[in-house]
mmCIF file of C-alpha atoms in Angstrom:
data_model
loop_
_atom_site.group_PDB
_atom_site.id
_atom_site.type_symbol
_atom_site.label_atom_id
_atom_site.label_comp_id
_atom_site.label_asym_id
_atom_site.label_seq_id
_atom_site.Cartn_x
_atom_site.Cartn_y
_atom_site.Cartn_z
ATOM 1 C CA MET A 1262 -101.019 -25.938 -65.256
ATOM 2 C CA THR A 1263 -102.400 -29.331 -64.698
ATOM 3 C CA SER A 1264 -104.603 -31.705 -66.447
ATOM 4 C CA SER A 1265 -107.607 -31.405 -64.187
ATOM 5 C CA PRO A 1266 -109.469 -28.015 -62.927
ATOM 6 C CA VAL A 1267 -107.959 -26.377 -59.999
ATOM 7 C CA ARG A 1268 -109.849 -23.154 -60.118
ATOM 8 C CA PRO A 1269 -113.047 -23.472 -58.639
ATOM 9 C CA ASP A 1270 -116.351 -21.575 -59.811
ATOM 10 C CA GLY A 1271 -116.174 -18.040 -58.650
ATOM 11 C CA HIS A 1272 -112.425 -17.816 -58.904
ATOM 12 C CA PRO A 1273 -111.678 -14.298 -60.105
ATOM 13 C CA LEU A 1274 -109.501 -15.529 -63.073
ATOM 14 C CA ARG A 1275 -111.728 -17.986 -64.259
ATOM 15 C CA VAL A 1276 -114.921 -15.505 -63.775
ATOM 16 C CA LEU A 1277 -112.573 -13.034 -66.343
ATOM 17 C CA CYS A 1278 -111.951 -15.835 -68.963
ATOM 18 C CA GLU A 1279 -115.324 -17.070 -68.675
ATOM 19 C CA SER A 1280 -116.436 -13.389 -69.251
ATOM 20 C CA LEU A 1281 -114.922 -13.584 -72.845
ATOM 21 C CA LEU A 1282 -116.393 -16.974 -73.714
ATOM 22 C CA SER A 1283 -120.041 -15.229 -73.480
ATOM 23 C CA ARG A 1284 -118.502 -12.855 -76.278
ATOM 24 C CA LEU A 1285 -117.072 -15.999 -78.318
ATOM 25 C CA ASP A 1286 -118.991 -15.305 -81.916
ATOM 26 C CA GLU A 1287 -117.806 -11.412 -81.504
ATOM 27 C CA LEU A 1288 -114.264 -12.345 -80.914
ATOM 28 C CA SER A 1289 -114.171 -15.227 -83.396
ATOM 29 C CA ASP A 1290 -114.843 -12.376 -86.031
ATOM 30 C CA VAL A 1291 -112.272 -9.768 -84.787
ATOM 31 C CA VAL A 1292 -109.462 -12.531 -84.818
ATOM 32 C CA THR A 1293 -110.461 -13.754 -88.127
ATOM 33 C CA ASP A 1294 -110.287 -10.501 -89.340
ATOM 34 C CA ASP A 1295 -107.013 -9.513 -87.752
ATOM 35 C CA ILE A 1296 -105.410 -12.710 -89.346
ATOM 36 C CA ARG A 1297 -106.753 -12.174 -93.009
ATOM 37 C CA ARG A 1298 -105.376 -8.587 -92.551
ATOM 38 C CA GLU A 1299 -101.914 -9.388 -91.578
ATOM 39 C CA LEU A 1300 -101.620 -12.548 -93.691
ATOM 40 C CA PRO A 1301 -102.613 -12.041 -97.160
ATOM 41 C CA SER A 1302 -101.998 -15.787 -97.724
ATOM 42 C CA TYR A 1303 -105.091 -16.754 -95.809
ATOM 43 C CA ALA A 1304 -107.106 -15.293 -98.816
ATOM 44 C CA ALA A 1305 -106.909 -18.773 -100.056
ATOM 45 C CA LEU A 1306 -108.719 -20.346 -97.278
ATOM 46 C CA PRO A 1307 -112.627 -19.724 -97.224
ATOM 47 C CA PRO A 1308 -113.721 -17.143 -94.654
ATOM 48 C CA ALA A 1309 -116.498 -19.406 -93.156
ATOM 49 C CA GLU A 1310 -114.207 -22.218 -92.659
ATOM 50 C CA GLN A 1311 -111.570 -19.864 -91.145
ATOM 51 C CA ARG A 1312 -113.883 -18.382 -88.765
ATOM 52 C CA ALA A 1313 -115.218 -21.723 -87.469
ATOM 53 C CA THR A 1314 -111.619 -22.826 -86.842
ATOM 54 C CA VAL A 1315 -110.724 -19.625 -85.023
ATOM 55 C CA HIS A 1316 -114.185 -20.045 -82.833
ATOM 56 C CA SER A 1317 -113.147 -23.687 -82.083
ATOM 57 C CA ARG A 1318 -109.571 -22.821 -81.018
ATOM 58 C CA LEU A 1319 -110.487 -19.590 -78.983
ATOM 59 C CA HIS A 1320 -113.213 -21.670 -77.094
ATOM 60 C CA ALA A 1321 -110.592 -24.647 -76.127
ATOM 61 C CA LEU A 1322 -107.787 -21.868 -75.239
ATOM 62 C CA LEU A 1323 -110.544 -19.847 -73.025
ATOM 63 C CA ARG A 1324 -111.781 -22.966 -71.330
ATOM 64 C CA GLY A 1325 -107.913 -24.004 -70.504
ATOM 65 C CA LEU A 1326 -107.113 -20.644 -69.274
ATOM 66 C CA ALA A 1327 -110.259 -20.597 -67.112
ATOM 67 C CA LEU A 1328 -109.805 -24.371 -65.593
ATOM 68 C CA ASP A 1329 -105.956 -23.683 -65.593
ATOM 69 C CA VAL A 1330 -105.647 -27.120 -67.628
ATOM 70 C CA GLU A 1331 -103.191 -27.891 -70.509
ATOM 71 C CA PRO A 1332 -104.218 -28.834 -74.129
ATOM 72 C CA THR A 1333 -106.360 -32.271 -73.858
ATOM 73 C CA ALA A 1334 -105.325 -35.374 -75.998
ATOM 74 C CA GLU A 1335 -108.587 -34.943 -78.108
ATOM 75 C CA GLN A 1336 -107.641 -31.222 -78.673
ATOM 76 C CA LEU A 1337 -104.256 -31.687 -80.302
ATOM 77 C CA PRO A 1338 -105.255 -33.860 -83.144
ATOM 78 C CA GLU A 1339 -107.966 -31.391 -83.744
ATOM 79 C CA PHE A 1340 -105.281 -28.790 -84.159
ATOM 80 C CA GLN A 1341 -103.144 -31.176 -86.294
ATOM 81 C CA ALA A 1342 -105.917 -31.808 -88.652
ATOM 82 C CA GLU A 1343 -106.803 -28.170 -89.194
ATOM 83 C CA SER A 1344 -103.141 -27.627 -89.783
ATOM 84 C CA ARG A 1345 -103.222 -30.348 -92.606
ATOM 85 C CA ARG A 1346 -106.117 -28.447 -94.208
ATOM 86 C CA ARG A 1347 -103.895 -25.009 -94.398
ATOM 87 C CA ALA A 1348 -101.269 -27.102 -95.987
ATOM 88 C CA TYR A 1349 -103.493 -28.300 -98.465
ATOM 89 C CA TYR A 1350 -104.418 -24.846 -99.463
ATOM 90 C CA GLY A 1351 -100.732 -24.032 -100.089
ATOM 91 C CA LEU A 1352 -100.341 -21.697 -97.154
ATOM 92 C CA PRO A 1353 -97.020 -21.379 -95.721
ATOM 93 C CA VAL A 1354 -96.068 -22.890 -92.546
ATOM 94 C CA GLU A 1355 -94.910 -20.009 -90.951
ATOM 95 C CA ASP A 1356 -98.339 -18.137 -91.527
ATOM 96 C CA ALA A 1357 -100.026 -20.893 -90.030
ATOM 97 C CA LEU A 1358 -97.935 -20.397 -87.021
ATOM 98 C CA ALA A 1359 -98.362 -16.814 -86.853
ATOM 99 C CA THR A 1360 -102.287 -17.044 -86.483
ATOM 100 C CA PHE A 1361 -101.755 -18.175 -83.038
ATOM 101 C CA HIS A 1362 -99.471 -15.302 -81.951
ATOM 102 C CA ILE A 1363 -102.211 -12.986 -83.726
ATOM 103 C CA GLY A 1364 -104.823 -14.649 -81.963
ATOM 104 C CA ALA A 1365 -102.928 -14.814 -78.467
ATOM 105 C CA ARG A 1366 -102.060 -11.256 -78.952
ATOM 106 C CA ARG A 1367 -105.784 -10.105 -79.318
ATOM 107 C CA LEU A 1368 -106.924 -12.453 -76.437
ATOM 108 C CA TRP A 1369 -104.411 -10.749 -74.064
ATOM 109 C CA ASP A 1370 -105.586 -7.294 -74.964
ATOM 110 C CA GLU A 1371 -109.224 -8.302 -74.533
ATOM 111 C CA LEU A 1372 -108.335 -9.801 -71.133
ATOM 112 C CA ARG A 1373 -106.629 -6.681 -69.758
ATOM 113 C CA ALA A 1374 -109.688 -4.647 -70.987
ATOM 114 C CA ALA A 1375 -111.785 -6.714 -69.261
ATOM 115 C CA ALA A 1376 -109.755 -6.939 -65.952
ATOM 116 C CA ARG A 1377 -109.671 -3.181 -65.807
ATOM 117 C CA GLY A 1378 -111.374 -2.031 -62.648
ATOM 118 C CA THR A 1379 -112.221 -5.550 -61.257
ATOM 119 C CA ALA A 1380 -110.448 -7.659 -58.558
ATOM 120 C CA THR A 1381 -108.354 -9.246 -61.336
ATOM 121 C CA GLU A 1382 -106.726 -6.200 -62.670
ATOM 122 C CA ASP A 1383 -103.611 -6.645 -60.750
ATOM 123 C CA THR A 1384 -103.650 -10.758 -61.094
ATOM 124 C CA ALA A 1385 -104.418 -11.015 -65.058
ATOM 125 C CA ILE A 1386 -100.616 -11.332 -65.417
ATOM 126 C CA GLU A 1387 -100.775 -14.749 -64.014
ATOM 127 C CA LEU A 1388 -102.546 -15.902 -67.482
ATOM 128 C CA VAL A 1389 -99.441 -14.689 -69.442
ATOM 129 C CA ALA A 1390 -97.639 -17.806 -68.681
ATOM 130 C CA PRO A 1391 -100.476 -20.548 -69.352
ATOM 131 C CA LEU A 1392 -101.500 -18.286 -72.508
ATOM 132 C CA TRP A 1393 -97.895 -19.034 -74.075
ATOM 133 C CA MET A 1394 -97.813 -22.511 -73.194
ATOM 134 C CA TRP A 1395 -100.896 -22.847 -75.139
ATOM 135 C CA VAL A 1396 -99.176 -21.520 -78.239
ATOM 136 C CA GLN A 1397 -96.344 -23.279 -77.833
ATOM 137 C CA SER A 1398 -98.241 -26.612 -77.730
ATOM 138 C CA ALA A 1399 -100.244 -25.873 -80.586
ATOM 139 C CA SER A 1400 -97.324 -24.479 -82.740
ATOM 140 C CA GLY A 1401 -95.510 -28.024 -82.386
ATOM 141 C CA VAL A 1402 -98.442 -29.725 -83.542
ATOM 142 C CA VAL A 1403 -98.921 -27.389 -86.485
ATOM 143 C CA SER A 1404 -95.168 -27.848 -87.639
ATOM 144 C CA ASP A 1405 -95.443 -31.546 -87.170
ATOM 145 C CA ALA A 1406 -98.780 -31.623 -89.445
ATOM 146 C CA PHE A 1407 -97.412 -29.261 -92.117
ATOM 147 C CA ALA A 1408 -93.934 -31.542 -92.235
ATOM 148 C CA ASP A 1409 -96.459 -34.725 -92.983
ATOM 149 C CA GLU A 1410 -98.592 -33.200 -95.245
ATOM 150 C CA ALA A 1411 -96.088 -31.238 -97.183
ATOM 151 C CA GLY A 1412 -93.984 -34.658 -97.788
ATOM 152 C CA SER A 1413 -97.215 -36.588 -98.924
ATOM 153 C CA ARG A 1414 -98.575 -33.542 -100.946
ATOM 154 C CA TYR A 1415 -95.128 -32.841 -102.512
ATOM 155 C CA SER A 1416 -94.804 -36.819 -103.517
ATOM 156 C CA ARG A 1417 -98.369 -36.617 -104.962
ATOM 157 C CA GLU A 1418 -97.810 -33.474 -107.114
ATOM 158 C CA ALA A 1419 -94.386 -34.919 -108.155
ATOM 159 C CA GLY A 1420 -96.035 -38.132 -109.414
ATOM 160 C CA LEU A 1421 -98.922 -36.473 -111.071
ATOM 161 C CA ARG A 1422 -96.323 -34.067 -113.214
ATOM 162 C CA GLN A 1423 -94.142 -37.213 -114.173
ATOM 163 C CA ARG A 1424 -97.426 -38.805 -115.178
ATOM 164 C CA PHE A 1425 -98.533 -35.714 -117.305
ATOM 165 C CA LEU A 1426 -95.253 -35.600 -119.029
ATOM 166 C CA GLU A 1427 -95.294 -39.406 -119.805
ATOM 167 C CA LEU A 1428 -98.879 -39.083 -121.306
ATOM 168 C CA LEU A 1429 -97.761 -36.275 -123.496
ATOM 169 C CA ARG A 1430 -94.357 -38.002 -124.604
ATOM 170 C CA THR A 1431 -96.191 -41.230 -125.316
ATOM 171 C CA GLY A 1432 -99.434 -40.697 -126.690
ATOM 172 C CA GLY A 1433 -102.059 -43.176 -127.081
ATOM 173 C CA ALA A 1434 -103.982 -41.991 -123.674
ATOM 174 C CA PRO A 1435 -107.761 -40.799 -124.196
ATOM 175 C CA ARG A 1436 -107.454 -37.012 -124.169
ATOM 176 C CA GLU A 1437 -109.903 -36.313 -121.245
ATOM 177 C CA HIS A 1438 -107.547 -38.374 -119.126
ATOM 178 C CA THR A 1439 -104.632 -36.488 -119.844
ATOM 179 C CA ALA A 1440 -106.585 -33.359 -119.432
ATOM 180 C CA GLU A 1441 -107.675 -34.544 -116.021
ATOM 181 C CA ILE A 1442 -104.076 -35.070 -114.966
ATOM 182 C CA ALA A 1443 -103.131 -31.481 -116.421
ATOM 183 C CA ARG A 1444 -105.516 -29.939 -114.252
ATOM 184 C CA GLU A 1445 -104.053 -31.152 -110.995
ATOM 185 C CA PRO A 1446 -100.830 -28.992 -110.981
ATOM 186 C CA GLY A 1447 -103.208 -26.190 -112.359
ATOM 187 C CA LEU A 1448 -102.523 -26.431 -116.090
ATOM 188 C CA ASP A 1449 -105.374 -25.535 -118.467
ATOM 189 C CA PRO A 1450 -105.633 -28.211 -121.142
ATOM 190 C CA ASP A 1451 -107.183 -26.063 -123.667
ATOM 191 C CA GLY A 1452 -104.469 -23.142 -123.051
ATOM 192 C CA ASP A 1453 -101.278 -22.285 -124.661
ATOM 193 C CA PHE A 1454 -98.216 -24.404 -123.621
ATOM 194 C CA ARG A 1455 -94.248 -23.937 -124.027
ATOM 195 C CA ALA A 1456 -91.794 -26.545 -123.221
ATOM 196 C CA LEU A 1457 -88.271 -25.975 -122.070
ATOM 197 C CA CYS A 1458 -85.614 -28.930 -122.212
ATOM 198 C CA THR A 1459 -82.200 -29.655 -120.636
ATOM 199 C CA PRO A 1460 -80.003 -32.803 -120.308
ATOM 200 C CA ALA A 1461 -81.468 -34.988 -117.315
ATOM 201 C CA ALA A 1462 -78.138 -35.483 -115.416
ATOM 202 C CA PRO A 1463 -78.107 -32.611 -113.111
ATOM 203 C CA TRP A 1464 -81.576 -33.369 -112.087
ATOM 204 C CA ALA A 1465 -80.990 -36.795 -111.159
ATOM 205 C CA ALA A 1466 -79.939 -36.342 -107.545
ATOM 206 C CA GLU A 1467 -82.504 -36.644 -105.167
ATOM 207 C CA GLY A 1468 -84.407 -33.527 -104.613
ATOM 208 C CA HIS A 1469 -82.651 -31.680 -107.219
ATOM 209 C CA LEU A 1470 -85.884 -31.391 -109.459
ATOM 210 C CA GLY A 1471 -87.905 -30.198 -106.352
ATOM 211 C CA LEU A 1472 -85.499 -27.345 -106.015
ATOM 212 C CA LEU A 1473 -86.408 -26.006 -109.612
ATOM 213 C CA GLN A 1474 -90.173 -26.772 -108.824
ATOM 214 C CA ARG A 1475 -90.132 -24.517 -105.944
ATOM 215 C CA ALA A 1476 -87.959 -21.998 -107.686
ATOM 216 C CA ALA A 1477 -90.503 -21.726 -110.294
ATOM 217 C CA ARG A 1478 -93.092 -20.841 -107.746
ATOM 218 C CA GLN A 1479 -91.792 -17.468 -107.689
ATOM 219 C CA LEU A 1480 -92.796 -16.991 -111.359
ATOM 220 C CA ALA A 1481 -95.947 -15.904 -112.863
ATOM 221 C CA GLY A 1482 -97.768 -18.743 -114.390
ATOM 222 C CA ARG A 1483 -97.579 -22.449 -114.060
ATOM 223 C CA VAL A 1484 -94.360 -24.820 -114.358
ATOM 224 C CA SER A 1485 -94.684 -28.622 -114.442
ATOM 225 C CA CYS A 1486 -91.295 -30.252 -114.225
ATOM 226 C CA GLY A 1487 -90.480 -33.735 -114.878
ATOM 227 C CA LEU A 1488 -87.776 -36.417 -116.234
ATOM 228 C CA SER A 1489 -88.323 -38.345 -119.726
ATOM 229 C CA GLY A 1490 -85.206 -40.418 -120.654
ATOM 230 C CA GLN A 1491 -82.224 -38.098 -121.118
ATOM 231 C CA LEU A 1492 -83.997 -34.865 -120.488
ATOM 232 C CA MET A 1493 -85.540 -32.650 -118.077
ATOM 233 C CA VAL A 1494 -88.577 -31.305 -119.504
ATOM 234 C CA ALA A 1495 -90.775 -28.324 -117.866
ATOM 235 C CA ILE A 1496 -94.008 -27.561 -119.544
ATOM 236 C CA THR A 1497 -95.230 -24.173 -118.930
ATOM 237 C CA ARG A 1498 -98.187 -21.701 -118.878
ATOM 238 C CA ARG A 1499 -97.777 -18.001 -119.228
ATOM 239 C CA VAL A 1500 -94.251 -18.032 -118.053
ATOM 240 C CA ASP A 1501 -91.628 -15.921 -119.229
ATOM 241 C CA PRO A 1502 -89.173 -18.609 -120.818
ATOM 242 C CA ALA A 1503 -86.144 -16.242 -120.052
ATOM 243 C CA ASP A 1504 -86.867 -16.222 -116.234
ATOM 244 C CA LEU A 1505 -87.312 -19.820 -115.723
ATOM 245 C CA ALA A 1506 -84.169 -20.613 -118.396
ATOM 246 C CA THR A 1507 -82.351 -18.287 -115.827
ATOM 247 C CA ARG A 1508 -83.159 -20.279 -112.856
ATOM 248 C CA VAL A 1509 -82.283 -23.569 -114.449
ATOM 249 C CA ILE A 1510 -78.915 -22.405 -115.368
ATOM 250 C CA SER A 1511 -78.505 -20.942 -111.695
ATOM 251 C CA LEU A 1512 -79.463 -24.522 -110.251
ATOM 252 C CA CYS A 1513 -77.179 -26.346 -112.905
ATOM 253 C CA GLY A 1514 -74.271 -24.124 -113.467
ATOM 254 C CA ASP A 1515 -72.940 -21.569 -116.264
ATOM 255 C CA ASP A 1516 -72.549 -24.680 -118.495
ATOM 256 C CA ALA A 1517 -75.923 -25.581 -118.530
ATOM 257 C CA ARG A 1518 -77.685 -25.604 -121.923
ATOM 258 C CA VAL A 1519 -81.644 -25.145 -122.400
ATOM 259 C CA GLY A 1520 -83.805 -25.705 -125.412
ATOM 260 C CA VAL A 1521 -87.057 -23.525 -125.599
ATOM 261 C CA GLY A 1522 -89.998 -24.723 -127.578
ATOM 262 C CA LEU A 1523 -92.714 -22.496 -129.484
ATOM 263 C CA ASP A 1524 -95.892 -21.379 -127.434
ATOM 264 C CA ARG A 1525 -98.453 -23.933 -128.610
ATOM 265 C CA SER A 1526 -102.066 -24.515 -128.049
ATOM 266 C CA GLY A 1527 -103.813 -27.522 -126.374
ATOM 267 C CA LEU A 1528 -102.370 -30.706 -125.226
ATOM 268 C CA ALA A 1529 -101.306 -31.503 -128.925
ATOM 269 C CA GLY A 1530 -99.433 -28.169 -128.878
ATOM 270 C CA ALA A 1531 -97.733 -29.028 -125.791
ATOM 271 C CA GLU A 1532 -96.288 -32.456 -127.371
ATOM 272 C CA MET A 1533 -95.053 -30.361 -130.158
ATOM 273 C CA SER A 1534 -93.669 -27.598 -128.135
ATOM 274 C CA ILE A 1535 -91.390 -30.591 -126.338
ATOM 275 C CA ALA A 1536 -90.195 -31.836 -129.836
ATOM 276 C CA ASP A 1537 -89.143 -28.140 -130.510
ATOM 277 C CA ALA A 1538 -87.490 -27.769 -127.539
ATOM 278 C CA GLU A 1539 -85.696 -30.780 -127.912
ATOM 279 C CA ARG A 1540 -84.235 -29.851 -131.528
ATOM 280 C CA ALA A 1541 -83.319 -26.261 -130.226
ATOM 281 C CA LEU A 1542 -81.649 -27.993 -127.325
ATOM 282 C CA ALA A 1543 -79.586 -30.141 -129.917
ATOM 283 C CA VAL A 1544 -78.423 -26.803 -131.308
ATOM 284 C CA ALA A 1545 -77.615 -25.327 -127.894
ATOM 285 C CA SER A 1546 -75.449 -28.009 -127.378
ATOM 286 C CA GLN A 1547 -73.103 -26.940 -130.283
ATOM 287 C CA GLY A 1548 -72.721 -23.760 -128.625
ATOM 288 C CA GLY A 1549 -74.958 -21.398 -126.459
ATOM 289 C CA ARG A 1550 -76.931 -21.457 -123.588
ATOM 290 C CA ALA A 1551 -80.687 -20.985 -123.704
ATOM 291 C CA THR A 1552 -81.610 -21.467 -127.383
ATOM 292 C CA SER A 1553 -84.960 -20.712 -128.804
ATOM 293 C CA PHE A 1554 -86.413 -22.921 -131.576
ATOM 294 C CA GLU A 1555 -87.976 -19.742 -132.679
ATOM 295 C CA ASP A 1556 -84.743 -18.308 -133.413
ATOM 296 C CA VAL A 1557 -83.225 -21.511 -134.895
ATOM 297 C CA TRP A 1558 -86.074 -23.335 -136.565
ATOM 298 C CA LEU A 1559 -84.262 -24.144 -139.814
ATOM 299 C CA ARG A 1560 -80.983 -25.379 -138.474
ATOM 300 C CA ALA A 1561 -82.959 -27.133 -135.562
ATOM 301 C CA SER A 1562 -85.209 -28.910 -137.979
ATOM 302 C CA LEU A 1563 -82.357 -30.228 -140.290
ATOM 303 C CA ILE A 1564 -80.110 -31.201 -137.571
ATOM 304 C CA ASP A 1565 -80.869 -34.698 -137.488
ATOM 305 C CA SER A 1566 -81.815 -35.110 -141.141
ATOM 306 C CA ARG A 1567 -78.515 -36.276 -142.703
ATOM 307 C CA GLU A 1568 -79.740 -39.462 -143.932
ATOM 308 C CA ARG A 1569 -82.901 -38.432 -144.926
ATOM 309 C CA LEU A 1570 -81.650 -35.513 -146.972
ATOM 310 C CA HIS A 1571 -78.434 -36.937 -148.019
ATOM 311 C CA CYS A 1572 -79.689 -37.403 -151.311
ATOM 312 C CA CYS A 1573 -80.065 -33.844 -151.896
ATOM 313 C CA TYR A 1574 -76.283 -33.306 -152.429
ATOM 314 C CA PRO A 1575 -73.356 -35.289 -153.975
ATOM 315 C CA SER A 1576 -70.750 -36.780 -152.053
ATOM 316 C CA GLU A 1577 -67.233 -35.833 -152.791
ATOM 317 C CA GLY A 1578 -65.836 -36.843 -156.181
ATOM 318 C CA GLN A 1579 -69.384 -37.122 -157.764
ATOM 319 C CA ARG A 1580 -69.657 -35.256 -161.067
ATOM 320 C CA GLY A 1581 -73.218 -34.427 -160.931
ATOM 321 C CA PRO A 1582 -76.356 -34.111 -158.624
ATOM 322 C CA ARG A 1583 -77.596 -37.589 -157.441
ATOM 323 C CA ARG A 1584 -81.011 -38.487 -159.126
ATOM 324 C CA VAL A 1585 -84.099 -38.133 -156.652
ATOM 325 C CA VAL A 1586 -86.910 -40.395 -157.280
ATOM 326 C CA ARG A 1587 -89.386 -38.047 -159.214
ATOM 327 C CA SER A 1588 -92.607 -37.152 -157.771
ATOM 328 C CA SER A 1589 -95.974 -38.270 -159.149
ATOM 329 C CA THR A 1590 -96.679 -34.561 -160.293
ATOM 330 C CA PRO A 1591 -95.855 -34.145 -163.415
ATOM 331 C CA PRO A 1592 -93.733 -31.133 -164.784
ATOM 332 C CA ALA A 1593 -95.339 -27.934 -165.371
ATOM 333 C CA PRO A 1594 -96.048 -27.360 -169.368
ATOM 334 C CA GLY A 1595 -93.366 -25.546 -171.157
ATOM 335 C CA LYS A 1596 -90.587 -26.804 -168.657
ATOM 336 C CA ALA A 1597 -88.123 -29.533 -169.556
ATOM 337 C CA ARG A 1598 -87.468 -31.710 -166.849
ATOM 338 C CA GLY A 1599 -84.163 -30.810 -165.377
ATOM 339 C CA SER A 1600 -84.655 -27.019 -166.179
ATOM 340 C CA ARG A 1601 -85.961 -24.107 -164.208
ATOM 341 C CA GLY A 1602 -87.062 -20.896 -165.776
ATOM 342 C CA GLY A 1603 -85.202 -22.461 -169.058
ATOM 343 C CA VAL A 1604 -81.744 -22.842 -167.226
ATOM 344 C CA ARG A 1605 -80.801 -26.184 -167.892
ATOM 345 C CA THR A 1606 -79.143 -28.241 -165.316
ATOM 346 C CA PRO A 1607 -75.668 -29.494 -166.218
ATOM 347 C CA ARG A 1608 -75.386 -33.214 -167.262
ATOM 348 C CA GLY A 1609 -71.798 -34.316 -166.230
ATOM 349 C CA GLY A 1610 -68.834 -31.803 -166.759
ATOM 350 C CA ALA A 1611 -68.817 -29.108 -164.673
ATOM 351 C CA GLN A 1612 -70.200 -28.995 -161.103
ATOM 352 C CA PRO A 1613 -73.429 -27.508 -160.900
ATOM 353 C CA THR A 1614 -74.064 -24.574 -158.587
ATOM 354 C CA ALA A 1615 -76.045 -24.730 -155.486
ATOM 355 C CA PHE A 1616 -78.988 -23.043 -156.620
ATOM 356 C CA ALA A 1617 -78.893 -25.141 -159.819
ATOM 357 C CA ARG A 1618 -78.674 -28.346 -157.608
ATOM 358 C CA SER A 1619 -81.528 -27.058 -155.600
ATOM 359 C CA ALA A 1620 -83.510 -26.181 -158.703
ATOM 360 C CA ALA A 1621 -82.836 -29.797 -160.105
ATOM 361 C CA LEU A 1622 -84.131 -31.503 -157.067
ATOM 362 C CA SER A 1623 -87.207 -29.084 -156.933
ATOM 363 C CA ASP A 1624 -87.942 -29.932 -160.532
ATOM 364 C CA GLU A 1625 -87.466 -33.616 -159.999
ATOM 365 C CA ARG A 1626 -90.098 -33.291 -157.168
ATOM 366 C CA GLY A 1627 -92.445 -31.398 -159.077
ATOM 367 C CA SER A 1628 -92.871 -27.696 -159.912
ATOM 368 C CA ALA A 1629 -95.570 -27.363 -157.422
ATOM 369 C CA THR A 1630 -92.837 -28.082 -154.720
ATOM 370 C CA ASP A 1631 -93.255 -25.419 -152.065
ATOM 371 C CA LEU A 1632 -90.742 -22.805 -151.132
ATOM 372 C CA ALA A 1633 -89.756 -24.249 -147.692
ATOM 373 C CA TRP A 1634 -88.606 -27.572 -149.625
ATOM 374 C CA THR A 1635 -86.661 -25.545 -152.132
ATOM 375 C CA GLY A 1636 -84.909 -23.618 -149.170
ATOM 376 C CA PHE A 1637 -84.300 -26.850 -147.403
ATOM 377 C CA ALA A 1638 -82.598 -28.229 -150.499
ATOM 378 C CA TRP A 1639 -80.649 -25.080 -151.040
ATOM 379 C CA VAL A 1640 -79.277 -25.358 -147.651
ATOM 380 C CA ALA A 1641 -78.480 -28.923 -147.910
ATOM 381 C CA ALA A 1642 -76.655 -28.574 -151.216
ATOM 382 C CA THR A 1643 -74.428 -25.905 -150.294
ATOM 383 C CA GLY A 1644 -72.161 -27.979 -148.438
ATOM 384 C CA SER A 1645 -71.117 -24.931 -146.184
ATOM 385 C CA ALA A 1646 -69.426 -24.907 -142.836
ATOM 386 C CA TRP A 1647 -73.133 -23.842 -141.460
ATOM 387 C CA VAL A 1648 -74.398 -27.277 -142.723
ATOM 388 C CA ALA A 1649 -71.340 -28.959 -141.226
ATOM 389 C CA GLY A 1650 -72.501 -27.644 -138.056
ATOM 390 C CA THR A 1651 -75.703 -29.527 -138.580
ATOM 391 C CA GLY A 1652 -74.136 -32.649 -138.919
ATOM 392 C CA PHE A 1653 -74.523 -33.097 -142.773
ATOM 393 C CA ALA A 1654 -70.884 -32.813 -143.769
#
């Protein structure tokens, strides 16, 4: 093939190719249907846009075959722009390349059918080489376009995911601004979120976080990964946390530790779920791999509270419970301060029981203290090996 026309008007092969140009609308519909049937990913592309692209490509290809010319410098950038659109819609590059082969196959079948019984029946084979050359030229342009678009798109999406995480972690930004950033990676700001946390160190290597993000695309739902200080945080929507944790561990190794937060609603819930996951990770670091806050909520809630709850239990050698600043809520009528249900707390002498110490604490804070606080006080008061594991002892 050359860059200038070599087939004059009336040449049998030119006439053959131009006969298909007269049926271009029909052929465009047929090839579009072939592509959408064989490549399910093309359902993401608007049908009208795809048909217009097929029409343009078939016209350029048939004109090139009719005149025996190569793709022009003006046509290749058009192919490149169309390919960037395919990358924008998230279509795989292999599917974009396959469309040229599907179109060329259908076009060759139509050329053979049109040549049957004519003077070109035996010479139509001469069109195979130039047809294949067009496919190769277009494929090279498509590959380059996808590489460029994928790089720029990945950088943009990674930046949005990181920005979304920073807004959740720092707070203070207008909710609508955070919601707008959340929508970019497909996260509904009014939906339910669950966070997973793992140490950031394994993900610091360039491209490693991208491996997890790509692996997460195989899961149902949405995942947005980013780095925050010493943590890698994954914000998820409608994702099985066990499946994602499995992929995290497979990428980081069997010694990886993962904390899983609760499923919570809205952007405020996403922020709270990150806090859940951080606490669950602290428990996981003391033993275990994937640890859910739901399973260890009490231990996870107490794990960093040694100083805050230190007053709940005496230090070694102290004879009685430490006095806690009394709540403004007065004791209930009929109950003496320092007693619970008529059982008085020892004043000096024998060491009080764990229950008595927690009861004393409860009464010092007022008899309206809720059950959860009493439970915390009892756990802190026991001084057991379990509490030692939380960092109290």
